[in-house]
Tab-separated table of C-alpha atoms in Angstrom:
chain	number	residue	atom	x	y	z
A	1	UNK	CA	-121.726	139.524	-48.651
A	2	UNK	CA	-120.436	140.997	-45.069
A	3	UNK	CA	-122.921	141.054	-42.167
A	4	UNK	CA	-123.378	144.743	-41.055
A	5	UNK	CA	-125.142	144.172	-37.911
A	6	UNK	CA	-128.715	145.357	-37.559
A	7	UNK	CA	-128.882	146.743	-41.202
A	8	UNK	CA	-127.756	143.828	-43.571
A	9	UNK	CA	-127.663	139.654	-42.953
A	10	UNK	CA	-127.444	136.870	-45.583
A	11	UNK	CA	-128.084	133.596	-45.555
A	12	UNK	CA	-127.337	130.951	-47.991
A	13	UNK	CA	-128.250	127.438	-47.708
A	14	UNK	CA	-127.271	124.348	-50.654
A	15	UNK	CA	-129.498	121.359	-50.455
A	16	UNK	CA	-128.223	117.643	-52.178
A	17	UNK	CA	-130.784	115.120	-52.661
A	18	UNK	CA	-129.667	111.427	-53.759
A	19	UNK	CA	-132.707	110.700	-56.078
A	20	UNK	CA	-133.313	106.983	-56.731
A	21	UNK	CA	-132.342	107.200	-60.799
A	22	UNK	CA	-128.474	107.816	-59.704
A	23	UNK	CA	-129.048	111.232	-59.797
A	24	UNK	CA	-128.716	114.683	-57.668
A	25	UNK	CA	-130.824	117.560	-56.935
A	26	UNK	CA	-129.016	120.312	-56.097
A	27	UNK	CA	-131.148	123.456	-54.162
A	28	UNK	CA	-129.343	127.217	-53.774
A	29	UNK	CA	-131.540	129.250	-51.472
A	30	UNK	CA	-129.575	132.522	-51.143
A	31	UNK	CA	-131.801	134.788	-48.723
A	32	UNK	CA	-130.926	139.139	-47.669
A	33	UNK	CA	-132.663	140.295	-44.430
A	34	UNK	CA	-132.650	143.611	-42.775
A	35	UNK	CA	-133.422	147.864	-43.669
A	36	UNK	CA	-131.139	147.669	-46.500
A	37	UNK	CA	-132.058	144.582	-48.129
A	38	UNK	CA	-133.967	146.668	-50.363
A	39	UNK	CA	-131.243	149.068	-51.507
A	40	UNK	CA	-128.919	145.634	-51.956
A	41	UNK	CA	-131.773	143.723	-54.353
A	42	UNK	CA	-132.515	146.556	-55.763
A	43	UNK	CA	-129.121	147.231	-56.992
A	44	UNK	CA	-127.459	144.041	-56.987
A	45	UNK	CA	-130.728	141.611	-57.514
A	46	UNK	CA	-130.089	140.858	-61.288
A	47	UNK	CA	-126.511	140.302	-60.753
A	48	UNK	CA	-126.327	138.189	-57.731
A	49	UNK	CA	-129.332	135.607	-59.802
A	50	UNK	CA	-127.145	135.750	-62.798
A	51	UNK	CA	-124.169	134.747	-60.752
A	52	UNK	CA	-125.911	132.084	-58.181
A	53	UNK	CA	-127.131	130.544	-61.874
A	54	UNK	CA	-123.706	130.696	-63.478
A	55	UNK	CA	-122.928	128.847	-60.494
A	56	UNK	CA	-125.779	126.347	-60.996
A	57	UNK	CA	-124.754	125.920	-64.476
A	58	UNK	CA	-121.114	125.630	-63.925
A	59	UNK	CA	-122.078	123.139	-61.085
A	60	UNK	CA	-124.016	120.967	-63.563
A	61	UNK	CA	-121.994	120.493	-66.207
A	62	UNK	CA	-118.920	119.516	-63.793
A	63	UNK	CA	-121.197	116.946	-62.066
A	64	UNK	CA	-122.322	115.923	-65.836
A	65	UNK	CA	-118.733	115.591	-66.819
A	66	UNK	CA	-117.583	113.775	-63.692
A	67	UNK	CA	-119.993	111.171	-64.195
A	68	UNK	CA	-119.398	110.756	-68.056
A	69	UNK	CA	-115.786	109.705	-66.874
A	70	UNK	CA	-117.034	107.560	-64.043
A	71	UNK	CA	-119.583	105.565	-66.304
């Protein structure tokens, strides 16, 4: 998403954690600021979650697969 100064801003942060089973926890905090956050969410809301947790998904299995080979 493009900045439009003063009336739109996003912010998206992704979070690894080493856990002490081998593992990873992955965090996607995806935040819209600003008068036409509103309009954005309320239009594109559904769509950008389904996407961020395709992404989550698709993120998953790769790790899942990557480590299959590895072990």
């Amino acid at each position: 998403m493009k900045p439009m100064p003063g009336l739109l801003r996003g912010h998206r942060q992704h979070i690894l954690t080493p856990l002490d089973d081998g593992r990873t926890r992955y965090e996607s905090h995806f935040v819209i600021a600003g008068p036409l956050s509103i309009v954005v969410g309320g239009i594109f809301g559904g769509a950008m979650r389904k996407g961020f947790g395709d992404m989550t998904d698709g993120l998953e299995k790769r790790a899942e697969s990557l480590r299959a080979v590895r072990d």
